[in-house]
Short mmCIF file of C-alpha atoms in Angstrom, two decimals:
data_model
loop_
_atom_site.label_atom_id
_atom_site.label_comp_id
_atom_site.label_asym_id
_atom_site.label_seq_id
_atom_site.Cartn_x
_atom_site.Cartn_y
_atom_site.Cartn_z
CA ARG A 113 -22.49 5.85 6.72
CA ARG A 114 -22.93 2.70 4.65
CA VAL A 115 -21.79 0.33 7.38
CA VAL A 116 -23.28 1.79 10.57
CA PRO A 117 -26.99 1.11 9.83
CA THR A 118 -26.27 -2.61 9.42
CA MET A 119 -23.33 -3.25 11.72
CA GLY A 120 -23.45 -0.33 14.11
CA PRO A 121 -25.78 -1.93 16.69
CA LYS A 122 -23.87 -5.25 16.67
CA ALA A 123 -20.94 -6.27 18.83
CA VAL A 124 -17.82 -6.71 16.69
CA ALA A 125 -17.65 -10.37 17.76
CA ASP A 126 -21.13 -11.02 16.31
CA ILE A 127 -20.59 -9.65 12.79
CA THR A 128 -21.20 -12.37 10.19
CA LEU A 129 -20.76 -12.95 6.48
CA GLN A 130 -24.41 -12.08 5.94
CA ASP A 131 -23.92 -8.71 7.65
CA VAL A 132 -21.04 -7.95 5.30
CA LEU A 133 -23.08 -8.98 2.26
CA ASP A 134 -26.01 -6.83 3.40
CA VAL A 135 -23.66 -3.82 3.33
CA LEU A 136 -21.91 -4.63 0.05
CA ARG A 137 -24.54 -6.07 -2.27
CA PRO A 138 -26.59 -2.85 -2.71
CA ILE A 139 -23.50 -0.98 -4.00
CA TRP A 140 -21.24 -3.71 -5.38
CA THR A 141 -22.13 -3.40 -9.07
CA GLU A 142 -23.16 0.27 -9.25
CA LYS A 143 -20.41 1.75 -7.05
CA THR A 144 -17.74 -0.92 -7.27
CA GLU A 145 -14.75 1.21 -6.28
CA THR A 146 -16.54 2.57 -3.22
CA ALA A 147 -17.80 -0.89 -2.31
CA THR A 148 -14.29 -2.32 -2.60
CA LYS A 149 -12.93 0.29 -0.22
CA VAL A 150 -15.79 -0.36 2.19
CA ARG A 151 -15.03 -4.08 2.14
CA GLN A 152 -11.33 -3.44 2.75
CA ARG A 153 -12.08 -1.16 5.67
CA ILE A 154 -14.45 -3.67 7.24
CA GLU A 155 -11.80 -6.36 6.82
CA ARG A 156 -9.13 -4.20 8.45
CA VAL A 157 -11.34 -3.24 11.36
CA LEU A 158 -12.26 -6.87 12.00
CA ASP A 159 -8.61 -7.91 11.68
CA PHE A 160 -7.72 -5.26 14.23
CA ALA A 161 -10.49 -6.49 16.53
CA THR A 162 -9.27 -10.08 16.23
CA VAL A 163 -5.64 -9.20 16.93
CA ASN A 164 -6.74 -7.31 20.02
CA GLY A 165 -8.88 -10.18 21.32
CA HIS A 166 -12.34 -8.76 20.62
CA ARG A 167 -13.44 -11.51 18.20
CA ARG A 168 -12.44 -14.97 17.02
CA GLY A 169 -12.55 -16.99 13.84
CA ASP A 170 -12.30 -16.13 10.16
CA ASN A 171 -12.79 -12.61 8.91
CA PRO A 172 -16.19 -12.48 7.11
CA ALA A 173 -14.98 -9.54 4.99
CA ARG A 174 -12.03 -11.49 3.57
CA TRP A 175 -12.06 -11.64 -0.24
CA ARG A 176 -10.14 -14.75 -1.28
CA GLY A 177 -11.92 -18.02 -0.53
CA ASN A 178 -14.83 -16.14 0.94
CA LEU A 179 -16.53 -13.16 -0.70
CA ASP A 180 -14.99 -13.97 -4.09
CA LEU A 181 -17.26 -17.04 -4.13
CA VAL A 182 -20.46 -14.97 -3.93
CA LEU A 183 -19.58 -11.57 -5.46
CA PRO A 184 -18.24 -10.78 -8.95
CA SER A 185 -14.64 -9.65 -9.17
CA PRO A 186 -14.17 -5.86 -8.94
CA VAL A 187 -11.65 -6.07 -11.79
CA ARG A 188 -14.26 -7.68 -14.05
CA LEU A 189 -16.81 -5.03 -13.13
CA THR A 190 -14.51 -2.04 -13.59
CA GLY A 191 -12.20 -3.33 -16.29
CA GLY A 192 -9.16 -2.97 -14.06
CA ARG A 193 -9.03 0.83 -14.17
CA ASN A 194 -5.61 2.26 -13.37
CA TYR A 195 -5.01 4.69 -10.54
CA PRO A 196 -3.77 8.17 -11.55
CA ALA A 197 0.00 8.19 -11.04
CA LEU A 198 2.51 10.91 -10.28
CA GLN A 199 4.70 11.71 -13.28
CA ILE A 200 8.40 10.90 -13.02
CA ALA A 201 9.30 14.50 -13.85
CA ASP A 202 7.16 15.75 -10.95
CA ALA A 203 8.37 13.22 -8.37
CA ALA A 204 11.17 15.21 -6.71
CA CYS A 205 9.13 18.43 -6.61
CA TRP A 206 6.13 16.59 -5.18
CA PHE A 207 8.21 14.79 -2.55
CA ASP A 208 9.85 18.04 -1.47
CA ALA A 209 6.42 19.64 -1.08
CA LEU A 210 5.20 16.63 0.88
CA GLN A 211 8.04 16.91 3.39
CA THR A 212 7.01 20.47 4.23
CA ARG A 213 3.58 19.30 5.33
CA GLY A 214 2.89 18.35 8.91
CA GLY A 215 0.55 15.70 10.28
CA THR A 216 0.35 11.94 10.55
CA SER A 217 -1.34 11.52 7.17
CA ALA A 218 1.51 13.33 5.42
CA ARG A 219 4.09 11.14 7.15
CA ALA A 220 2.15 8.00 6.23
CA LEU A 221 2.08 9.17 2.61
CA GLU A 222 5.82 9.87 2.75
CA PHE A 223 6.41 6.37 4.09
CA GLN A 224 4.24 4.87 1.37
CA ALA A 225 6.09 6.77 -1.34
CA LEU A 226 9.49 5.61 -0.08
CA THR A 227 8.46 1.96 0.25
CA ALA A 228 6.15 1.70 -2.81
CA ALA A 229 3.71 -0.13 -0.55
CA ARG A 230 -0.07 -0.27 -0.71
CA THR A 231 -1.98 2.21 1.40
CA GLY A 232 -3.66 -0.52 3.45
CA ALA A 233 -0.32 -2.02 4.44
CA VAL A 234 0.89 1.40 5.60
CA ARG A 235 -2.29 2.40 7.41
CA PHE A 236 -2.43 -0.84 9.40
CA MET A 237 1.28 -1.41 9.98
CA THR A 238 2.35 -1.96 13.58
CA TRP A 239 5.63 -1.34 15.34
CA ASP A 240 6.23 -5.04 15.84
CA GLU A 241 6.43 -5.45 12.06
CA ILE A 242 9.63 -3.39 12.08
CA ASP A 243 12.92 -5.21 12.67
CA ALA A 244 15.41 -2.42 13.34
CA SER A 245 18.40 -4.77 13.57
CA GLN A 246 17.69 -6.31 10.14
CA GLN A 247 16.34 -3.04 8.71
CA LEU A 248 13.21 -4.81 7.50
CA TRP A 249 9.47 -4.21 7.51
CA THR A 250 7.58 -7.51 7.40
CA ILE A 251 4.00 -6.98 6.27
CA GLN A 252 1.55 -9.47 7.70
CA PRO A 253 -0.68 -11.63 5.44
CA GLY A 254 -3.74 -9.74 4.27
CA ARG A 255 -2.10 -6.31 4.59
CA VAL A 256 -0.14 -6.53 1.36
CA SER A 257 -3.44 -6.61 -0.54
CA SER A 258 -6.91 -8.03 -0.15
CA LYS A 259 -5.40 -11.43 -0.97
CA ILE A 260 -3.19 -13.73 1.05
CA PRO A 261 0.37 -13.65 -0.36
CA PRO A 262 1.44 -16.48 -2.72
CA ASN A 263 2.36 -19.63 -0.78
CA GLY A 264 1.21 -17.90 2.40
CA ARG A 265 4.48 -15.96 2.58
CA LEU A 266 4.92 -12.67 4.33
CA HIS A 267 6.10 -9.68 2.32
CA ARG A 268 9.39 -8.16 3.41
CA VAL A 269 10.41 -4.60 2.61
CA PRO A 270 14.04 -3.47 3.07
CA LEU A 271 14.12 -0.14 4.89
CA SER A 272 16.21 2.49 3.15
CA LYS A 273 18.11 5.17 5.04
CA ALA A 274 15.33 7.67 4.28
CA VAL A 275 12.69 5.34 5.69
CA ARG A 276 14.69 4.66 8.83
CA SER A 277 15.17 8.38 9.37
CA LEU A 278 11.44 8.94 8.97
CA LEU A 279 10.55 6.19 11.44
CA ALA A 280 12.93 7.68 14.00
CA THR A 281 10.95 10.94 14.00
CA LEU A 282 7.54 9.36 14.54
CA PRO A 283 5.87 9.59 17.94
CA ARG A 284 4.53 6.49 19.68
CA GLU A 285 1.25 6.32 21.57
CA SER A 286 1.22 4.23 24.72
CA GLY A 287 -0.89 1.10 24.25
CA ASN A 288 -1.34 1.72 20.52
CA PRO A 289 0.55 -0.73 18.25
CA LEU A 290 -0.09 1.30 15.08
CA VAL A 291 2.74 3.28 13.51
CA PHE A 292 0.31 5.78 11.95
CA TRP A 293 -2.92 6.44 13.77
CA ALA A 294 -5.96 8.66 13.48
CA PRO A 295 -6.95 11.24 16.14
CA ARG A 296 -9.01 8.64 18.01
CA SER A 297 -6.12 6.15 18.02
CA GLY A 298 -7.58 3.94 15.28
CA PRO A 299 -6.00 3.42 11.85
CA LEU A 300 -5.88 6.20 9.29
CA SER A 301 -8.42 6.08 6.49
CA ASP A 302 -7.68 5.99 2.77
CA ALA A 303 -9.43 9.34 2.59
CA ALA A 304 -6.94 10.95 4.97
CA MET A 305 -3.95 10.10 2.80
CA ALA A 306 -5.82 10.93 -0.41
CA ALA A 307 -6.74 14.32 1.07
CA VAL A 308 -3.05 15.17 1.48
CA MET A 309 -2.38 14.51 -2.20
CA LYS A 310 -5.45 16.48 -3.21
CA LYS A 311 -4.40 19.48 -1.14
CA MET A 312 -0.87 19.31 -2.56
CA HIS A 313 -2.29 19.37 -6.08
CA GLU A 314 -4.53 22.32 -5.29
CA THR A 315 -1.71 24.21 -3.56
CA ASP A 316 0.53 23.77 -6.60
CA LEU A 317 -2.23 25.08 -8.86
CA ARG A 318 -2.72 28.16 -6.67
CA SER A 319 1.00 28.88 -6.80
CA GLY A 320 0.92 28.93 -10.60
CA GLY A 321 1.99 25.35 -11.23
CA ALA A 322 0.26 22.67 -13.28
CA GLY A 323 -0.57 20.51 -10.28
CA PHE A 324 0.34 16.84 -10.03
CA LEU A 325 -1.49 15.07 -12.84
CA ASP A 326 -1.36 11.60 -14.36
CA ALA A 327 0.23 11.96 -17.80
CA GLN A 328 -2.32 9.78 -19.60
CA LEU A 329 -5.51 10.28 -17.60
CA GLY A 330 -5.02 13.99 -16.99
CA THR A 331 -6.44 13.64 -13.48
CA PRO A 332 -4.76 14.37 -10.12
CA ALA A 333 -2.46 11.62 -8.85
CA VAL A 334 -3.62 9.51 -5.91
CA PRO A 335 -1.64 7.57 -3.25
CA HIS A 336 -1.99 4.15 -4.87
CA GLY A 337 -0.65 5.60 -8.12
CA LEU A 338 2.73 6.14 -6.45
CA ARG A 339 3.37 2.44 -6.99
CA SER A 340 3.03 2.95 -10.73
CA THR A 341 5.44 5.88 -10.51
CA PHE A 342 7.97 3.60 -8.83
CA ARG A 343 7.52 0.92 -11.50
CA THR A 344 7.86 3.48 -14.29
CA TRP A 345 11.05 4.83 -12.73
CA ILE A 346 12.51 1.31 -12.61
CA GLY A 347 11.72 0.71 -16.27
CA GLU A 348 12.66 4.09 -17.70
CA ARG A 349 15.42 5.45 -15.49
CA THR A 350 17.32 2.46 -14.07
CA LYS A 351 19.00 -0.83 -14.88
CA PHE A 352 17.37 -2.69 -12.00
CA ASP A 353 15.75 -6.00 -12.89
CA GLY A 354 12.05 -5.75 -13.71
CA ASP A 355 11.17 -8.93 -11.82
CA MET A 356 12.85 -7.52 -8.73
CA ALA A 357 10.65 -4.43 -9.04
CA GLU A 358 7.56 -6.63 -9.30
CA ILE A 359 8.59 -8.46 -6.15
CA ALA A 360 9.00 -5.10 -4.41
CA LEU A 361 5.40 -4.32 -5.36
CA ALA A 362 4.28 -7.70 -3.95
CA HIS A 363 3.23 -8.87 -7.40
CA LYS A 364 3.48 -12.48 -8.55
CA VAL A 365 6.40 -13.12 -10.88
CA GLY A 366 6.53 -15.91 -13.46
CA SER A 367 4.32 -18.93 -13.92
CA ARG A 368 2.93 -20.99 -11.08
CA VAL A 369 5.67 -23.54 -11.65
CA GLN A 370 8.35 -20.85 -11.43
CA GLN A 371 6.74 -19.47 -8.29
CA ALA A 372 6.76 -22.91 -6.71
CA TYR A 373 10.50 -23.35 -7.29
CA ASP A 374 11.67 -19.77 -6.78
CA ARG A 375 10.93 -18.96 -3.16
CA SER A 376 13.46 -16.15 -2.83
CA ASP A 377 12.14 -12.62 -2.39
CA GLN A 378 15.55 -11.10 -3.27
CA VAL A 379 15.25 -8.83 -0.26
CA GLU A 380 18.98 -8.15 0.02
CA LYS A 381 19.24 -7.30 -3.67
CA ARG A 382 16.26 -4.99 -3.31
CA ARG A 383 18.03 -2.88 -0.69
CA ALA A 384 20.09 -1.04 -3.29
CA MET A 385 16.99 -0.50 -5.41
CA MET A 386 15.03 1.07 -2.55
CA GLU A 387 18.00 3.23 -1.55
CA ALA A 388 18.22 4.51 -5.11
CA TRP A 389 14.46 5.17 -5.17
CA GLY A 390 14.73 7.22 -1.99
CA GLN A 391 17.58 9.20 -3.50
CA PHE A 392 15.55 9.82 -6.64
CA LEU A 393 12.56 11.12 -4.67
CA ALA A 394 14.93 13.39 -2.75
CA GLY A 395 16.13 14.85 -6.05
CA HIS A 396 19.41 12.95 -6.28
CA GLU A 397 20.16 10.31 -8.88
CA ASP A 398 21.84 7.35 -7.18
CA GLU A 399 24.64 5.91 -9.32
CA ARG A 400 23.64 2.40 -8.20
CA SER A 401 20.45 2.70 -10.26
CA ASN A 402 22.56 2.69 -13.42
CA ILE A 403 24.81 -0.22 -12.48
CA VAL A 404 24.21 -3.35 -14.54
CA PRO A 405 25.10 -6.50 -12.54
CA ILE A 406 27.47 -8.95 -14.25
CA GLY A 407 25.52 -11.49 -16.26
CA SER A 408 22.36 -9.38 -16.54
CA LYS A 409 20.82 -8.40 -19.84
CA LEU A 410 21.14 -4.85 -21.11
#
């Protein structure tokens, strides 16, 4: 509704930076979270159009080196508000309930939970990003977050047994490269995945439970908060290295100097961590999560 009046009549190849600013500026400071999601969706749609040959050139909705030069940072405007996260104690129950739900949005949410990825990376992932022989998902630049990865590197995610089993059950649509798609063959929306979590919370309340609430905020957990749940599990329930967890979340680790010299993404080491995470969500503690590698600090 916010985009169509400005961009609706235009061919996707003709959309410019000014068009994007005309959509965002009226809501950027007053409705920053909504505006951020709108910007991300415009960026994804234009990325999709470019990949499929419908437009050329830079994406006018890109944040880094583009809109960040003319719009204030969303973090500065909102104070970096955290997303409501699923509590560790609720994780297995929630995941079990999720697996009983049908539909593409539920499977996308299941995939996100198992990989601790961002929703945008999941919603726009394509089958050619999956390397079955290496058991890897390589997320393309710009899909990890709204920013290009450090040093222009791609982000690799080792695929656990649970993830591979999930992928094997997913249908494929002829001519559609997306792994998870909406009814009209386009990418899923953030709202679709968020709706699954909302319904799960409401269903638990109706059955006499407490719902799935963030421990500190007291509000229902949302998809992006699953990443915080993963990080909390690493810190509180396992002996896995914290930096390795940060790499799994596609966060920068160390100073710029350290980043320049340490180019390893520890993907092979992260396999055991993601296997253990999948086991935890399934309600089974993996003994590997409590192993302390020789030479590591307790």
